[in-house]
CSV table of C-alpha atoms in Angstrom, one decimal:
chain,number,residue,atom,x,y,z
P,1,MET,CA,27.1,-165.6,-89.0
P,2,THR,CA,28.3,-167.8,-86.8
P,3,ALA,CA,28.3,-167.5,-83.0
P,4,PRO,CA,31.2,-166.2,-81.0
P,5,THR,CA,32.7,-169.2,-78.4
P,6,PRO,CA,31.5,-168.2,-75.0
P,7,VAL,CA,35.1,-167.5,-72.7
P,8,PRO,CA,34.4,-169.7,-70.1
P,9,THR,CA,35.0,-167.8,-66.8
P,10,THR,CA,36.2,-168.5,-63.0
P,11,PRO,CA,33.4,-168.2,-60.6
P,12,SER,CA,34.4,-165.2,-58.0
P,13,ARG,CA,36.6,-166.3,-54.8
P,14,SER,CA,34.0,-165.1,-51.8
P,15,LYS,CA,35.4,-163.2,-49.1
P,16,LEU,CA,36.6,-165.9,-46.7
P,17,GLY,CA,38.0,-167.1,-49.8
P,18,TRP,CA,40.4,-164.3,-50.1
P,19,ALA,CA,40.4,-163.9,-46.4
P,20,VAL,CA,41.9,-167.4,-46.4
P,21,SER,CA,44.5,-167.2,-49.3
P,22,ASP,CA,46.1,-163.9,-47.6
P,23,THR,CA,46.5,-165.2,-44.4
P,24,LEU,CA,48.7,-167.8,-45.7
P,25,ALA,CA,50.0,-165.6,-47.6
P,26,ILE,CA,51.2,-163.8,-44.7
P,27,ALA,CA,52.1,-166.7,-43.1
P,28,GLY,CA,54.2,-168.3,-45.8
P,29,ARG,CA,56.0,-165.0,-45.1
P,30,ASN,CA,56.7,-165.1,-41.8
P,31,LEU,CA,57.4,-168.9,-42.0
P,32,ARG,CA,60.7,-167.8,-44.3
P,33,ALA,CA,61.0,-164.9,-42.6
P,34,MET,CA,62.1,-167.3,-39.8
P,35,GLN,CA,63.9,-169.1,-41.3
P,36,ARG,CA,66.4,-166.7,-42.4
P,37,VAL,CA,66.7,-165.8,-38.5
P,38,PRO,CA,67.8,-168.9,-37.3
P,39,GLU,CA,68.8,-167.2,-34.4
P,40,VAL,CA,65.6,-166.5,-32.6
P,41,ILE,CA,64.1,-169.9,-33.3
P,42,VAL,CA,67.8,-171.0,-31.4
P,43,PHE,CA,67.1,-168.4,-28.8
P,44,SER,CA,63.6,-168.6,-27.8
P,45,THR,CA,64.2,-172.6,-27.3
P,46,ILE,CA,67.6,-172.3,-24.7
P,47,GLN,CA,65.4,-170.3,-21.9
P,48,PRO,CA,62.6,-173.2,-21.7
P,49,VAL,CA,65.6,-175.9,-22.0
P,50,LEU,CA,67.3,-173.9,-19.3
P,51,PHE,CA,64.6,-174.2,-17.1
P,52,VAL,CA,64.6,-177.7,-17.4
P,53,LEU,CA,67.7,-178.0,-16.0
P,54,MET,CA,67.1,-175.6,-13.7
P,55,PHE,CA,64.1,-177.6,-11.6
P,56,ARG,CA,64.8,-180.6,-13.0
P,57,TYR,CA,68.2,-180.5,-11.2
P,58,ALA,CA,68.7,-177.8,-9.1
P,59,PHE,CA,65.5,-177.0,-7.4
P,60,GLY,CA,63.4,-180.3,-7.9
P,61,GLY,CA,65.2,-181.6,-4.4
P,62,ALA,CA,63.6,-178.8,-3.0
P,63,ILE,CA,60.3,-179.6,-4.4
P,64,ASN,CA,57.9,-181.9,-3.0
P,65,VAL,CA,54.7,-182.7,-4.7
P,66,PRO,CA,52.9,-185.6,-3.1
P,67,GLY,CA,51.9,-188.8,-4.8
P,68,VAL,CA,53.8,-188.0,-8.5
P,69,ARG,CA,57.5,-187.5,-9.3
P,70,TYR,CA,58.9,-183.7,-9.5
P,71,VAL,CA,59.7,-184.1,-13.2
P,72,ASP,CA,56.4,-185.5,-14.2
P,73,TYR,CA,54.5,-182.7,-12.4
P,74,LEU,CA,57.1,-179.9,-13.7
P,75,MET,CA,56.9,-180.8,-17.5
P,76,PRO,CA,53.6,-179.7,-18.1
P,77,GLY,CA,54.0,-176.1,-16.3
P,78,ILE,CA,57.3,-175.7,-18.6
P,79,PHE,CA,55.0,-176.7,-21.7
P,80,ALA,CA,52.5,-174.2,-20.9
P,81,GLN,CA,55.4,-171.7,-20.1
P,82,THR,CA,57.4,-172.0,-23.7
P,83,VAL,CA,54.1,-171.2,-25.4
P,84,ALA,CA,53.4,-168.3,-23.1
P,85,PHE,CA,56.8,-166.4,-23.7
P,86,GLY,CA,56.7,-167.4,-26.9
P,87,SER,CA,53.8,-165.7,-27.7
P,88,ILE,CA,55.4,-162.3,-26.9
P,89,ASN,CA,57.1,-162.5,-30.8
P,90,THR,CA,53.9,-162.1,-31.9
P,91,GLY,CA,54.0,-158.5,-30.5
P,92,VAL,CA,57.9,-157.9,-31.4
P,93,GLY,CA,57.4,-159.0,-34.8
P,94,LEU,CA,54.5,-156.6,-35.5
P,95,ALA,CA,55.8,-153.7,-33.9
P,96,ASP,CA,59.0,-154.5,-35.8
P,97,ASP,CA,57.1,-154.1,-39.1
P,98,LEU,CA,55.0,-151.8,-38.4
P,99,GLY,CA,58.3,-149.3,-37.0
P,100,LYS,CA,59.7,-150.6,-40.5
P,101,GLY,CA,57.0,-149.6,-42.3
P,102,LEU,CA,55.5,-152.9,-43.3
P,103,ILE,CA,52.6,-152.7,-42.0
P,104,GLU,CA,51.5,-149.3,-43.8
P,105,ARG,CA,52.1,-151.2,-47.4
P,106,PHE,CA,49.9,-154.3,-46.0
P,107,ARG,CA,47.5,-151.7,-45.5
P,108,SER,CA,48.1,-150.3,-49.0
P,109,LEU,CA,46.9,-153.2,-50.4
P,110,PRO,CA,43.7,-155.2,-51.3
P,111,MET,CA,43.9,-158.0,-48.9
P,112,ALA,CA,41.7,-158.6,-45.4
P,113,ARG,CA,42.8,-156.6,-42.9
P,114,SER,CA,42.5,-159.5,-40.6
P,115,ALA,CA,45.2,-161.6,-42.9
P,116,VAL,CA,48.2,-159.8,-41.2
P,117,LEU,CA,47.3,-160.8,-37.5
P,118,ALA,CA,45.6,-163.7,-38.3
P,119,GLY,CA,48.6,-164.9,-41.1
P,120,ARG,CA,51.6,-163.7,-38.0
P,121,THR,CA,50.1,-166.1,-35.3
P,122,ILE,CA,49.6,-168.5,-37.3
P,123,ALA,CA,53.5,-169.0,-38.4
P,124,ASP,CA,54.0,-168.1,-34.5
P,125,LEU,CA,51.6,-171.5,-34.1
P,126,VAL,CA,54.0,-173.3,-36.0
P,127,ARG,CA,57.1,-172.3,-34.6
P,128,ASP,CA,55.5,-172.9,-31.1
P,129,LEU,CA,54.5,-176.3,-32.1
P,130,GLY,CA,58.4,-176.9,-33.4
P,131,VAL,CA,59.4,-175.8,-29.4
P,132,ILE,CA,56.8,-177.8,-27.6
P,133,ILE,CA,58.3,-180.7,-29.9
P,134,LEU,CA,62.1,-180.2,-28.4
P,135,MET,CA,60.5,-179.6,-25.2
P,136,ILE,CA,58.6,-182.9,-25.5
P,137,VAL,CA,62.1,-184.4,-26.2
P,138,VAL,CA,64.1,-182.5,-23.7
P,139,GLY,CA,61.5,-183.7,-21.0
P,140,PHE,CA,62.0,-187.2,-21.9
P,141,LEU,CA,65.8,-187.1,-22.1
P,142,VAL,CA,65.5,-185.7,-17.8
P,143,GLY,CA,63.1,-188.8,-17.2
P,144,PHE,CA,59.8,-187.5,-17.2
P,145,ARG,CA,56.9,-189.9,-18.5
P,146,ILE,CA,53.4,-190.2,-20.0
P,147,HIS,CA,50.6,-192.3,-17.3
P,148,THR,CA,48.2,-192.2,-19.6
P,149,ASN,CA,47.7,-193.1,-23.7
P,150,VAL,CA,48.8,-190.9,-26.8
P,151,GLY,CA,45.8,-189.7,-27.6
P,152,ALA,CA,45.5,-188.2,-24.2
P,153,PHE,CA,48.8,-186.0,-24.9
P,154,GLY,CA,47.7,-185.4,-28.4
P,155,VAL,CA,44.4,-183.5,-26.7
P,156,ALA,CA,46.8,-181.8,-24.2
P,157,ILE,CA,49.3,-180.7,-27.0
P,158,LEU,CA,46.1,-178.7,-29.0
P,159,LEU,CA,45.3,-177.5,-25.7
P,160,LEU,CA,48.7,-176.2,-24.9
P,161,LEU,CA,48.6,-174.4,-29.3
P,162,MET,CA,44.9,-173.3,-28.0
P,163,PHE,CA,46.5,-171.2,-24.9
P,164,ALA,CA,49.0,-170.0,-27.2
P,165,PHE,CA,47.7,-168.8,-30.1
P,166,ALA,CA,45.3,-167.0,-27.4
P,167,LEU,CA,48.3,-165.0,-26.2
P,168,ALA,CA,49.2,-164.4,-29.3
P,169,TRP,CA,46.5,-162.1,-30.3
P,170,VAL,CA,46.9,-160.5,-26.5
P,171,PHE,CA,50.8,-159.9,-27.7
P,172,ALA,CA,49.5,-158.6,-31.0
P,173,PHE,CA,47.3,-155.6,-29.8
P,174,ILE,CA,50.3,-154.8,-27.3
P,175,GLY,CA,53.1,-155.1,-30.2
P,176,LEU,CA,51.0,-152.3,-32.8
P,177,SER,CA,50.3,-150.6,-29.6
P,178,ALA,CA,53.7,-149.6,-28.6
P,179,PRO,CA,56.3,-148.0,-30.4
P,180,ASN,CA,58.9,-149.8,-30.9
P,181,SER,CA,59.7,-153.6,-31.2
P,182,GLU,CA,62.4,-152.6,-27.4
P,183,ALA,CA,58.9,-151.2,-26.3
P,184,ALA,CA,56.4,-153.9,-26.7
P,185,GLN,CA,58.8,-156.5,-25.1
P,186,ALA,CA,58.9,-154.5,-21.8
P,187,ALA,CA,54.9,-154.2,-22.1
P,188,SER,CA,54.5,-157.6,-22.6
P,189,PHE,CA,57.4,-159.3,-20.2
P,190,PRO,CA,55.3,-158.2,-16.8
P,191,PRO,CA,52.1,-159.7,-17.4
P,192,LEU,CA,53.2,-162.8,-18.6
P,193,ALA,CA,55.5,-163.2,-15.9
P,194,LEU,CA,52.5,-162.3,-13.6
P,195,ILE,CA,50.9,-165.1,-15.3
P,196,THR,CA,53.5,-167.5,-15.1
P,197,PHE,CA,54.8,-167.4,-11.8
P,198,ALA,CA,51.5,-166.7,-10.0
P,199,SER,CA,50.2,-169.6,-11.0
P,200,SER,CA,50.6,-173.8,-10.7
P,201,ALA,CA,53.1,-174.8,-13.2
P,202,PHE,CA,56.4,-174.7,-10.9
P,203,VAL,CA,55.1,-175.3,-7.5
P,204,PRO,CA,52.2,-176.5,-5.6
P,205,LEU,CA,49.4,-173.5,-5.3
P,206,ARG,CA,49.4,-174.6,-1.2
P,207,SER,CA,53.3,-173.3,-1.3
P,208,GLN,CA,51.9,-170.4,-1.6
P,209,PRO,CA,50.2,-167.3,0.3
P,210,GLY,CA,45.8,-167.2,0.9
P,211,TRP,CA,45.7,-164.0,-0.7
P,212,LEU,CA,47.6,-165.0,-4.0
P,213,GLN,CA,46.4,-168.6,-4.4
P,214,VAL,CA,43.0,-167.1,-5.1
P,215,PHE,CA,44.2,-165.5,-8.2
P,216,SER,CA,46.4,-168.5,-9.1
P,217,ALA,CA,43.9,-171.0,-9.0
P,218,HIS,CA,41.8,-168.9,-11.6
P,219,GLN,CA,43.9,-167.4,-14.4
P,220,PRO,CA,44.2,-169.1,-17.6
P,221,LEU,CA,48.0,-170.3,-17.8
P,222,THR,CA,47.3,-172.1,-14.1
P,223,ILE,CA,43.8,-173.4,-15.9
P,224,THR,CA,45.9,-174.7,-19.0
P,225,VAL,CA,48.6,-176.3,-16.6
P,226,ASN,CA,45.9,-178.6,-14.5
P,227,ALA,CA,44.2,-178.9,-17.9
P,228,VAL,CA,47.3,-180.3,-19.1
P,229,ARG,CA,48.8,-182.2,-16.4
P,230,ALA,CA,44.9,-184.3,-16.3
P,231,LEU,CA,45.9,-185.9,-19.6
P,232,VAL,CA,48.9,-186.5,-19.2
P,233,LEU,CA,49.4,-187.6,-15.4
P,234,GLY,CA,45.6,-189.3,-14.8
P,235,GLY,CA,42.3,-188.3,-13.3
P,236,PRO,CA,39.7,-186.0,-14.1
P,237,THR,CA,40.0,-184.3,-17.5
P,238,LEU,CA,36.6,-183.3,-18.8
P,239,THR,CA,36.3,-179.8,-16.4
P,240,PRO,CA,39.5,-178.3,-16.5
P,241,VAL,CA,39.9,-179.6,-20.2
P,242,LEU,CA,36.3,-177.4,-20.9
P,243,GLN,CA,38.0,-174.6,-18.7
P,244,SER,CA,41.1,-174.1,-20.2
P,245,MET,CA,39.4,-173.9,-23.7
P,246,ALA,CA,36.5,-171.8,-22.4
P,247,TRP,CA,39.9,-169.9,-21.7
P,248,SER,CA,41.7,-169.8,-24.8
P,249,ILE,CA,38.4,-168.8,-26.5
P,250,GLY,CA,37.3,-166.6,-25.1
P,251,ILE,CA,40.5,-164.1,-25.0
P,252,VAL,CA,40.1,-164.8,-28.6
P,253,ALA,CA,37.0,-163.8,-28.9
P,254,VAL,CA,37.6,-160.4,-27.3
P,255,PHE,CA,41.3,-159.3,-27.9
P,256,ALA,CA,41.5,-160.6,-32.1
P,257,PRO,CA,38.7,-157.5,-32.7
P,258,ILE,CA,40.8,-155.1,-30.9
P,259,ALA,CA,43.7,-156.4,-32.2
P,260,VAL,CA,42.5,-155.8,-35.6
P,261,ALA,CA,40.9,-152.5,-34.9
P,262,ARG,CA,44.3,-150.9,-34.2
P,263,TYR,CA,45.8,-152.5,-36.7
P,264,ARG,CA,43.4,-150.5,-39.1
P,265,ARG,CA,44.6,-147.3,-36.9
P,266,ALA,CA,48.2,-148.1,-37.1
P,267,ALA,CA,50.6,-145.4,-38.9
């Protein structure tokens, strides 16, 4: 009697492999959703373009930055402001999915708990990259120039993406804690406005009151803007780059676990 031919088996995928696969599937779903609603992308790019035109042509003549043209000083701040405000979409999107019952469906599926949040943040990171590229084009059109080299500018873009990814986890937690998408947007704006406008994004810190300078000089958006400026305009880069990376990694380390924990409790 001939022995049966053994059936080849596929080795089981590791938990990490399944988590990565689930994350990419959710990211793909969110990217396809963005394509179906292009108005979201269009309106998310109008605001930073208006900021560029307003500060470049309306306020730029009144702001003096010694040793550098204001447009070259401004654009790194615009880049950081753009990805910061874009991160609100992570929380708003999750709050919307929660209100529609999609989060409950995802939680009932045999998938990694972190995949929904990681997939959302990765999809938003792709959108952020597209918006950064658009803002670079707009910057060059209004006179912005790189004073270092392409490699340093590439590192600056990576720092911006790290910062965007970190903030996305903050707003993911806010979105999952809010009762609806409108509340998520309303809750996200005050802290975001604080770190954006109380920073070195648009004006030098010396123009601010002394008590405000203490906060502005040590908050993450200022640190990231300073690092991007150093990489684009020249000057010492190691310390500001390491500080920016430390802030981004620290924010993810704090908010990613609590966002995942909040997701597990979401109804």
